[in-house]
CSV table of C-alpha atoms in Angstrom, one decimal:
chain,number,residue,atom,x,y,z
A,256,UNK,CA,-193.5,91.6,-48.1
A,257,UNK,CA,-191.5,91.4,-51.2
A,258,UNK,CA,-187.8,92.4,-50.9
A,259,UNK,CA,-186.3,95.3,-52.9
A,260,UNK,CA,-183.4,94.9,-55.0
A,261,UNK,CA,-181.9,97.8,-57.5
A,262,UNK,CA,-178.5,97.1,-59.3
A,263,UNK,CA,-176.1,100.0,-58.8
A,264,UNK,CA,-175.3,101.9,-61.9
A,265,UNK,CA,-172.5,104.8,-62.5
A,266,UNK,CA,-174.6,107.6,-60.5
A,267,UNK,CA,-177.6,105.5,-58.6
A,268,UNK,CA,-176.4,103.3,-54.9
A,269,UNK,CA,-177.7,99.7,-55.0
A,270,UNK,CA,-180.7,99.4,-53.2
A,271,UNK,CA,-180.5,95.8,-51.4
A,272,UNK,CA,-184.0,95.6,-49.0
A,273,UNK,CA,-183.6,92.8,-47.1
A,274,UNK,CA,-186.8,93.0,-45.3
A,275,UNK,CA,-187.3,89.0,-44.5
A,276,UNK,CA,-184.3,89.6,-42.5
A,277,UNK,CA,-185.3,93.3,-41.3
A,278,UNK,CA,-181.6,94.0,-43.0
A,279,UNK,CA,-181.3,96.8,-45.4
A,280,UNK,CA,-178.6,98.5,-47.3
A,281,UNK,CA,-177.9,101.6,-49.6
A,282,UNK,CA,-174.6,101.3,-50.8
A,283,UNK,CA,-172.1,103.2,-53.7
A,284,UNK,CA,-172.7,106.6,-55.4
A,285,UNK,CA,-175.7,108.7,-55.4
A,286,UNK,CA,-176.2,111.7,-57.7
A,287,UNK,CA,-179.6,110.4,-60.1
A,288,UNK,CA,-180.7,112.2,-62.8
A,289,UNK,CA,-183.6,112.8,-60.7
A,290,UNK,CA,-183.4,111.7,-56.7
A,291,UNK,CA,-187.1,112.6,-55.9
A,292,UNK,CA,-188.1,109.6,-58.7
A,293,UNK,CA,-185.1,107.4,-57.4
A,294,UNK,CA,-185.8,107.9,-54.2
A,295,UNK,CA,-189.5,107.8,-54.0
A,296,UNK,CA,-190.5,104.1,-54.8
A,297,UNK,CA,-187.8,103.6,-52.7
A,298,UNK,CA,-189.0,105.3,-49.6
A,299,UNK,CA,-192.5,104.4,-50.6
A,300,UNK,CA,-191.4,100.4,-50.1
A,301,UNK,CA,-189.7,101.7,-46.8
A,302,UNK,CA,-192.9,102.9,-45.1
A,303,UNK,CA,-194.7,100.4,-45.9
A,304,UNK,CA,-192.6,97.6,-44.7
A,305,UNK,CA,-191.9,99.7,-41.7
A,306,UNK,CA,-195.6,100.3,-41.2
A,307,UNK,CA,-196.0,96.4,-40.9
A,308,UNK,CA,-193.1,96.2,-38.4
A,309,UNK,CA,-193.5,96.0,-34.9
A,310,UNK,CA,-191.2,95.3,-32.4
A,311,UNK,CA,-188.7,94.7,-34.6
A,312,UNK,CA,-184.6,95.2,-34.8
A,313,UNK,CA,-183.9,96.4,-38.2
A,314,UNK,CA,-180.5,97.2,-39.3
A,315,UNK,CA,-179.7,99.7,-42.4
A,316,UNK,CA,-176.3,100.2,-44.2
A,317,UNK,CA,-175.3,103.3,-45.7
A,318,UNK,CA,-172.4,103.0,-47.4
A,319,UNK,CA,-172.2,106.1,-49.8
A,320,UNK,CA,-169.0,107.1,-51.3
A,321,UNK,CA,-170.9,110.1,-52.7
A,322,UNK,CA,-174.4,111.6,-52.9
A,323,UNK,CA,-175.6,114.9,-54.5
A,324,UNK,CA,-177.4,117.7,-52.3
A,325,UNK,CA,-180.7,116.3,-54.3
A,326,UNK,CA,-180.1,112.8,-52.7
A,327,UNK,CA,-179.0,114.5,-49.6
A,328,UNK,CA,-182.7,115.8,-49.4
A,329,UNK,CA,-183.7,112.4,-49.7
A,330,UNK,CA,-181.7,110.9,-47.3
A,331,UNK,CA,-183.4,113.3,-45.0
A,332,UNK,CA,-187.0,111.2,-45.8
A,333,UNK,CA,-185.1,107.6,-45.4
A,334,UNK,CA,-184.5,109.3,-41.5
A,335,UNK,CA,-187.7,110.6,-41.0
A,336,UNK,CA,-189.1,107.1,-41.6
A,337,UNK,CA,-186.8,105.2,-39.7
A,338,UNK,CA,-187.1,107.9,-37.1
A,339,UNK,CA,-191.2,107.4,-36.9
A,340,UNK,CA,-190.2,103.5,-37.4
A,341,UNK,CA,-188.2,103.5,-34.1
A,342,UNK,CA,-191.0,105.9,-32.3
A,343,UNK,CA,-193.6,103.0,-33.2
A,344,UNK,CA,-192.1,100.9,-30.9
A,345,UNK,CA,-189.3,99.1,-33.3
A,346,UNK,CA,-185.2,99.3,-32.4
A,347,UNK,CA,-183.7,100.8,-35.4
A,348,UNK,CA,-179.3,100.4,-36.1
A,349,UNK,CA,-178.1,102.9,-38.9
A,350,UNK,CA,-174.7,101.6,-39.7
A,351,UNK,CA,-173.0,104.9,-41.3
A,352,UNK,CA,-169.9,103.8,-43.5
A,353,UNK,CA,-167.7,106.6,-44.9
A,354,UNK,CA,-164.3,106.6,-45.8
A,355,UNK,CA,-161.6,107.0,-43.1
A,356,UNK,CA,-160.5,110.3,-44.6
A,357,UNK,CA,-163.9,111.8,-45.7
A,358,UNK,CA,-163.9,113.9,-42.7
A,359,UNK,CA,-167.3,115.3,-44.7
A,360,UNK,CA,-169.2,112.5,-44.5
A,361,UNK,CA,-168.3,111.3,-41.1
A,362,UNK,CA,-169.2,114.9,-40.0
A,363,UNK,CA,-172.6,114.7,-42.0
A,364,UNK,CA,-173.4,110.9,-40.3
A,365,UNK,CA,-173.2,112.9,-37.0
A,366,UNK,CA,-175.3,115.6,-37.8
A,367,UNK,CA,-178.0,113.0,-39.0
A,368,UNK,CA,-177.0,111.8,-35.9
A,369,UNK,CA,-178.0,114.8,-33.8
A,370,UNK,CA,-180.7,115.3,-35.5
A,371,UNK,CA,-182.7,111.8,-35.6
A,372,UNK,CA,-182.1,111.2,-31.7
A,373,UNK,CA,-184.4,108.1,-31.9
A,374,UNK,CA,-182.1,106.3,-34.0
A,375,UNK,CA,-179.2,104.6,-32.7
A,376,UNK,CA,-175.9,105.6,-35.1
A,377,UNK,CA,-173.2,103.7,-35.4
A,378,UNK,CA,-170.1,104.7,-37.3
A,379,UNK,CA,-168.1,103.0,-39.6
A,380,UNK,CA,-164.9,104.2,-40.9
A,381,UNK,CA,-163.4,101.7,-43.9
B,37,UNK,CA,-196.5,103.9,-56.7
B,38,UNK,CA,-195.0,106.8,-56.9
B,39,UNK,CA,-197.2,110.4,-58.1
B,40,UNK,CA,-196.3,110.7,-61.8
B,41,UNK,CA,-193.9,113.5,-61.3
B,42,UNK,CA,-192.3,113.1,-58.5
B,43,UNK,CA,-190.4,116.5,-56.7
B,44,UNK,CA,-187.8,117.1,-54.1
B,45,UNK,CA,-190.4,119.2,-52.4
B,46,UNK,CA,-193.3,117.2,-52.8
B,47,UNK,CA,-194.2,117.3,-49.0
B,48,UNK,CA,-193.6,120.7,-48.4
B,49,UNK,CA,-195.4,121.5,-51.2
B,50,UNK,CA,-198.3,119.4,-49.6
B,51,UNK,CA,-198.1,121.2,-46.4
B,52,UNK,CA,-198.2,124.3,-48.2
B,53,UNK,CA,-201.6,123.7,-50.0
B,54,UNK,CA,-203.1,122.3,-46.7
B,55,UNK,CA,-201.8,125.2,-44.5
B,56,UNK,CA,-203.5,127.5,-47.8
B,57,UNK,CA,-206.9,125.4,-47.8
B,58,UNK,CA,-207.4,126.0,-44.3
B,59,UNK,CA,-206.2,130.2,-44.4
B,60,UNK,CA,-208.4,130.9,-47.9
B,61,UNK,CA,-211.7,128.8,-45.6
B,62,UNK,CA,-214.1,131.2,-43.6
B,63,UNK,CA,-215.2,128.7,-42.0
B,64,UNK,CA,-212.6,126.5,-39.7
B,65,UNK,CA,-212.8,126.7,-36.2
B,66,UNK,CA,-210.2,128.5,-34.4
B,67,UNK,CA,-209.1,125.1,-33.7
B,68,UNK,CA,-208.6,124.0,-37.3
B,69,UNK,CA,-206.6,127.0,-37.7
B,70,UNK,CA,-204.6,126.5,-34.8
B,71,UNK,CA,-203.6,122.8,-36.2
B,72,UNK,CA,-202.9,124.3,-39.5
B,73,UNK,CA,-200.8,126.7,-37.8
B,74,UNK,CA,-199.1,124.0,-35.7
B,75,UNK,CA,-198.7,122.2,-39.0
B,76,UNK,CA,-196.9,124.5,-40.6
B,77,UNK,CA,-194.5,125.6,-37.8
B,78,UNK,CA,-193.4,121.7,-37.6
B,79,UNK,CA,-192.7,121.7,-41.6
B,80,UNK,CA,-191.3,124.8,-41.5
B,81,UNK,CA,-188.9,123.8,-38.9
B,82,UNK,CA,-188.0,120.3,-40.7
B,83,UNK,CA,-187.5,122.4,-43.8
B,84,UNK,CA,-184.8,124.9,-41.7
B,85,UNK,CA,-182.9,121.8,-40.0
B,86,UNK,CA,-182.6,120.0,-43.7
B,87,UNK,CA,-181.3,122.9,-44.9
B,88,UNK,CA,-178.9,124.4,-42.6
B,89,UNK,CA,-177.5,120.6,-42.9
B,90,UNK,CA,-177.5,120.7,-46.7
B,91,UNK,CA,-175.7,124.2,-46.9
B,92,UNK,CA,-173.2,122.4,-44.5
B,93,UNK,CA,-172.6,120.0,-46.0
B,94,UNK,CA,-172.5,121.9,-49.3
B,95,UNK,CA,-170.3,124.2,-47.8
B,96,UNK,CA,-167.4,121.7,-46.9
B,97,UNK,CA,-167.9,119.8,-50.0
B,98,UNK,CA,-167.0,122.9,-51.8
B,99,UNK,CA,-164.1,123.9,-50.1
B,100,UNK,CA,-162.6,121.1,-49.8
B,101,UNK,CA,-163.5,120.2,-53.9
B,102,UNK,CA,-161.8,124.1,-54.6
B,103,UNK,CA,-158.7,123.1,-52.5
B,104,UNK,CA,-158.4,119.9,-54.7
B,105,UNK,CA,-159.0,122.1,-57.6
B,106,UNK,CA,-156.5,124.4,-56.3
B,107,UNK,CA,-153.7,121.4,-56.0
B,108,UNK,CA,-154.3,119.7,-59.8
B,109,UNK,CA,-154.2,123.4,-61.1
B,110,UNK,CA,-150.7,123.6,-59.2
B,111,UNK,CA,-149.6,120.0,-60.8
B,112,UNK,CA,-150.9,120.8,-63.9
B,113,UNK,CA,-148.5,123.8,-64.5
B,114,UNK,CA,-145.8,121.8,-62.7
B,115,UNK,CA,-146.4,119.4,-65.5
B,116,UNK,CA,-146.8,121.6,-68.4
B,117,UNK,CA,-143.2,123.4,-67.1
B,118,UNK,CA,-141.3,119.6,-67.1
B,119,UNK,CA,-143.0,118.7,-70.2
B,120,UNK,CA,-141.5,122.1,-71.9
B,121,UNK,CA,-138.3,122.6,-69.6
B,122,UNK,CA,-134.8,120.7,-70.0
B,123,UNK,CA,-134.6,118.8,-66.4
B,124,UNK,CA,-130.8,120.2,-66.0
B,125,UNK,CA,-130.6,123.5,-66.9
B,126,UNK,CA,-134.0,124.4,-67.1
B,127,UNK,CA,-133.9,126.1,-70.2
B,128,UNK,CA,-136.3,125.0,-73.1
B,129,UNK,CA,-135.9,121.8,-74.3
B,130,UNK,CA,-136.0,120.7,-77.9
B,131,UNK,CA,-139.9,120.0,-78.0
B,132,UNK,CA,-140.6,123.7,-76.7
B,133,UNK,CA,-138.2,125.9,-78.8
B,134,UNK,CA,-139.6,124.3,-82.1
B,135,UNK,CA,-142.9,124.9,-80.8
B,136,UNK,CA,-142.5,128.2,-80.1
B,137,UNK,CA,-140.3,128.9,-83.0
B,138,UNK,CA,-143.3,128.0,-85.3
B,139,UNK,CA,-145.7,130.4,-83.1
B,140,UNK,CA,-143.2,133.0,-83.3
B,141,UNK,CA,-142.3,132.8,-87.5
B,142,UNK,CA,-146.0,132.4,-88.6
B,143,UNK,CA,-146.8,136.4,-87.3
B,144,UNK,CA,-143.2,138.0,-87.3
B,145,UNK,CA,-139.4,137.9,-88.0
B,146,UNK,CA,-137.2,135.5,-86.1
B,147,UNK,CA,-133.5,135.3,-85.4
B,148,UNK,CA,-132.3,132.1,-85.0
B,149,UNK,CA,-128.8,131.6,-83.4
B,150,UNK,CA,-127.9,128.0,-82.7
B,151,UNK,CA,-124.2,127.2,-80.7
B,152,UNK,CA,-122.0,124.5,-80.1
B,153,UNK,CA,-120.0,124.0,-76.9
B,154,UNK,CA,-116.4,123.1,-78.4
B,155,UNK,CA,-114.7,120.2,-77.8
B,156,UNK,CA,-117.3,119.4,-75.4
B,157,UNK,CA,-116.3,115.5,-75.1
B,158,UNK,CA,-112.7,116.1,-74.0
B,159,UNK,CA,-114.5,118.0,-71.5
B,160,UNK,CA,-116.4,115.3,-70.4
B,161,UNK,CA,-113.4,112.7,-71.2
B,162,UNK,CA,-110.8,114.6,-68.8
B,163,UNK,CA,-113.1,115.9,-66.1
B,164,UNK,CA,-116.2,113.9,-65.9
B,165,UNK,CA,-119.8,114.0,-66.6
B,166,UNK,CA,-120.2,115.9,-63.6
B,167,UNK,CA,-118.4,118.6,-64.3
B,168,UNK,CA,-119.4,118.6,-68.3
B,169,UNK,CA,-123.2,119.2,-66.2
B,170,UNK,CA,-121.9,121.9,-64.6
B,171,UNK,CA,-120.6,123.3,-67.8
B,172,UNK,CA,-123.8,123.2,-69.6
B,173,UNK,CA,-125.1,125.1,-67.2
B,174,UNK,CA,-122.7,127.4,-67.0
B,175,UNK,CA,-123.3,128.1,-70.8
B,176,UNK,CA,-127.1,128.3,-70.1
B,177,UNK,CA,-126.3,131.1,-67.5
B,178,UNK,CA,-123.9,133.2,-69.5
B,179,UNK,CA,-126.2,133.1,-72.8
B,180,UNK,CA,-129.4,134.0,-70.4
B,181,UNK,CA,-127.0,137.2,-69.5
B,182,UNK,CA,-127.1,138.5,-72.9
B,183,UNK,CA,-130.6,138.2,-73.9
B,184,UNK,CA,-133.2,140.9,-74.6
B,185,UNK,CA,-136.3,140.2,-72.2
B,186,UNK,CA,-138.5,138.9,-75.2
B,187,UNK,CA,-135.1,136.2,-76.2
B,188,UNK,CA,-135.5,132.3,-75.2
B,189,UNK,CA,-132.8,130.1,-74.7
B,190,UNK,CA,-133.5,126.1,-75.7
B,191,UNK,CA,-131.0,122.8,-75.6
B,192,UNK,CA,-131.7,121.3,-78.4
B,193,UNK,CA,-129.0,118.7,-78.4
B,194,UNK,CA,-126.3,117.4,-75.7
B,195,UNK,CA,-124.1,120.2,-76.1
B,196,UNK,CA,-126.4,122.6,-78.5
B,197,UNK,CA,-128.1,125.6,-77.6
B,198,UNK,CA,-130.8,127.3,-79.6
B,199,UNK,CA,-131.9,131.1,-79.0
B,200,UNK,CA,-134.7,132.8,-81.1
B,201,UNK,CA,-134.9,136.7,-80.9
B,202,UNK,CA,-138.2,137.6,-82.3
B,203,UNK,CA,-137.2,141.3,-81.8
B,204,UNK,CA,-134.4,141.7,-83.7
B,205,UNK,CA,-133.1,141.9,-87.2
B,206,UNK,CA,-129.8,140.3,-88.6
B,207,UNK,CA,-126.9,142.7,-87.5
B,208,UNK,CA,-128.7,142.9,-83.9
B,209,UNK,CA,-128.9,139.1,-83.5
B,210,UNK,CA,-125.5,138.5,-85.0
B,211,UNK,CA,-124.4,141.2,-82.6
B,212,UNK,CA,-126.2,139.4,-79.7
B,213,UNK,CA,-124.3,136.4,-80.8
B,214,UNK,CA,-120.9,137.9,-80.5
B,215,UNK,CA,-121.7,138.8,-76.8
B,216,UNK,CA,-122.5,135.5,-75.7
B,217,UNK,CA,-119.8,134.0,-77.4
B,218,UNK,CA,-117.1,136.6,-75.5
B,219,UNK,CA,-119.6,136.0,-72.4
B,220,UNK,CA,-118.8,131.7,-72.4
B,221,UNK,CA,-115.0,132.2,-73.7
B,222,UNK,CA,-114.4,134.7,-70.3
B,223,UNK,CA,-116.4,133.2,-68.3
B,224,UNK,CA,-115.3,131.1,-64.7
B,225,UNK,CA,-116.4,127.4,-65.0
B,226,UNK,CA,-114.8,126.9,-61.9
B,227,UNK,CA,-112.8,124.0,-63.7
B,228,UNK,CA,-110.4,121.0,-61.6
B,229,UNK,CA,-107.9,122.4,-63.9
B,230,UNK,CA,-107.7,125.7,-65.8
B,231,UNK,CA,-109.3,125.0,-69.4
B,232,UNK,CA,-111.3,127.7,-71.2
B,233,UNK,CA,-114.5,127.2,-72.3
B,234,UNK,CA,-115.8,128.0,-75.9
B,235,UNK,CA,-118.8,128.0,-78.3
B,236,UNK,CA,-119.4,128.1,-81.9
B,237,UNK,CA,-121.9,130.1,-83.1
B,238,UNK,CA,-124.2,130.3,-86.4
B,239,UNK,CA,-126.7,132.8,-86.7
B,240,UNK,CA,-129.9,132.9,-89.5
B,241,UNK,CA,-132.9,135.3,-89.7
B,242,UNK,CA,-136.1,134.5,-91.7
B,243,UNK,CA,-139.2,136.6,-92.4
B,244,UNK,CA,-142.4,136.4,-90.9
B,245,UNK,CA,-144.3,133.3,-92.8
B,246,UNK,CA,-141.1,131.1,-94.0
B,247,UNK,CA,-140.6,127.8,-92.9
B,248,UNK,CA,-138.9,127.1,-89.1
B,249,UNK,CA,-136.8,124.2,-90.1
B,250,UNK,CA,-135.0,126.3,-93.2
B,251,UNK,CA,-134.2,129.0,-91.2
B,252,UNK,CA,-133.3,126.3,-88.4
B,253,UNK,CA,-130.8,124.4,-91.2
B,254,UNK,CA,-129.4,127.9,-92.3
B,255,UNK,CA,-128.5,128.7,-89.2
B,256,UNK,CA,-127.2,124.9,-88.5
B,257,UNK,CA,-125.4,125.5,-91.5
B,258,UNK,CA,-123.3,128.7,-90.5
B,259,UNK,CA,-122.4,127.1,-87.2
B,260,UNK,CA,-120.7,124.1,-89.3
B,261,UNK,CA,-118.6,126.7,-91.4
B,262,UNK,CA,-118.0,128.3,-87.8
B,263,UNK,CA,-116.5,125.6,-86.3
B,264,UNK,CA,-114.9,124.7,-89.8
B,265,UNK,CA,-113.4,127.7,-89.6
B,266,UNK,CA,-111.8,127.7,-86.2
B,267,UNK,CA,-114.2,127.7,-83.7
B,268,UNK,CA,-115.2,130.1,-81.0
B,269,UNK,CA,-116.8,132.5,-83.7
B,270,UNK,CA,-119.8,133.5,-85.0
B,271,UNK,CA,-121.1,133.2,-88.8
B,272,UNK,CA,-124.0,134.7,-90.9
B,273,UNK,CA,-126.4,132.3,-92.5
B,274,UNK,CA,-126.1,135.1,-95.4
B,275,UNK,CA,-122.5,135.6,-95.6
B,276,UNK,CA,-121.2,132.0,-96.1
């Protein structure tokens, strides 16, 4: 399956989907003009590369400085898939990076956290 | 791809119009409505999780955006006061009292009266730069004394003062004038030796409309024929 690649711009993350290497990243600021077109290819790509996994250790970065109660929302679908990912049978690593003194996002990471049990969470704070 | 317009609440909105297929049909088993039921309940409870996160989220992001709002507002009028106060005495510095001189004179009268600490350099010369500070401010303090509430003391210069009275016509600001200057010539700088202290004074008043700077150089003007004339006095603009 073809990896997916979207340059960062002022209010979008980049997009790096690794998923030769079952490594994927969302990285930088997120507050689109509109998240649900954004995000929607994006998640789109996800399911179906996740639908093709199997028994698979897949890693995915969020690194997010900032993101928008819209992106939050889809954030929310990004979990739900990896959620269902890991219930198929496949060993799923969220990496959550947020900034040492974002107290915010480290709180929000362990919410997701609470709320995705399947996954396992690690946090990261840079 | 993607539907053509894509929504936030695209799924709910699917879940919606399945749960409503399955209510509006007369006839789904009991069964069918049960799984449209059961449907339902699981989106409904996604939808309650997402948003009780989302308002938490929201929540903290929006105090924690009003305390930073709270703090710039806070260094914004510490700024503004620097940018319009004199660091030492705090009274207004040059910048601010023309500013407000021009407000002032484009909608009403203004009194002008502009002083001169005398012989300020020997002051500095015999006792330091310390103690000429503490002088400065001591001539700050004993012109704030004699001010009407609407007055505004400036330093203009080193050793120059500027007050504006927008309430008050010549004889009143020329009167004002003479109290400040009695207030600085009797007043306890707390000297290393025992020196009095003394101003100059010259004193303009311009109609609402004129220009800032002439009244500003009339008043310049009376203060130079002051201290021509002796020092530690007062002079008229109009009765050079």
């Amino acid at each position: 399956m073809e990896n997916l690649y979207i340059a960062a711009t002022p209010s979008s993350p980049e997009v790096n989907f690794d998923f030769a290497q079952h490594h994927l990243s969302v990285r930088g600021e997120s507050y689109p003009e509109n998240a649900a077109a954004f995000y929607g290819d994006i998640i789109k790509s996800l399911r179906d590369y996740l639908a093709l996994c199997t028994d698979t250790s897949i890693s995915m970065d969020i690194a997010l400085a900032y993101f928008n109660s819209s992106s939050t929302k889809m954030l929310f679908n990004i979990f739900e898939a990896l959620n269902d990912a890991q219930r198929a049978g496949n060993k799923i690593t969220v990496n959550w990076y947020h900034d040492e003194e974002d107290d915010t996002m480290l709180e929000f990471g362990q919410e997701l956290s609470d709320d995705f049990t399947d996954i396992t969470f690690i946090n990261h704070a840079v | 791809m993607s539907q053509p317009n894509p929504d936030l609440f695209d799924q709910e909105n699917l879940a919606l119009a399945a749960a409503r297929s399955t209510f509006e049909s007369d006839t789904a088993s009991s069964a069918q409505y049960r799984e449209a039921l059961g449907e339902l309940i699981n989106c409904y409870e996604r939808l309650l999780r997402e948003t009780s996160r989302l308002i938490r989220r929201s929540d903290r992001e929006e105090f924690e955006m009003n305390q930073l709002n709270n703090r710039l507002n806070e260094l914004a009028s510490e700024l503004e006061y620097r940018a319009t106060h004199d660091a030492l005495t705090n009274a207004l510095n040059r910048g601010a009292v023309i500013a407000k001189a021009n407000q002032i004179i484009r909608s009403q009268g203004l009194a002008i009266i502009v002083l001169d600490i005398d012989f300020f350099k020997q002051v500095n010369d015999s006792f330091g730069h310390l103690v000429g500070d503490k002088v400065i401010c001591g001539v700050v303090e004993a012109v704030e004394r004699c001010l009407p509430e609407s007055g505004l003391v400036g330093r203009v210069g080193g050793e120059e003062f500027t007050v504006l009275l927008q309430d008050s016509d010549y004889t009143q600001a020329f009167t004002i004038a003479e109290h400040i200057r009695a207030e600085i010539a009797g007043w306890d700088f707390s000297l290393p030796q025992p020196r009095q202290i003394t101003a100059s004074f010259g004193v303009s008043w311009t109609p609402a409309g004129a220009s800032f700077s002439i009244a500003y150089g009339a008043a310049d003007e009376a203060l130079y024929k002051a201290k021509k004339a002796g020092r530690n006095r007062v002079m008229r603009a109009d009765q050079l």
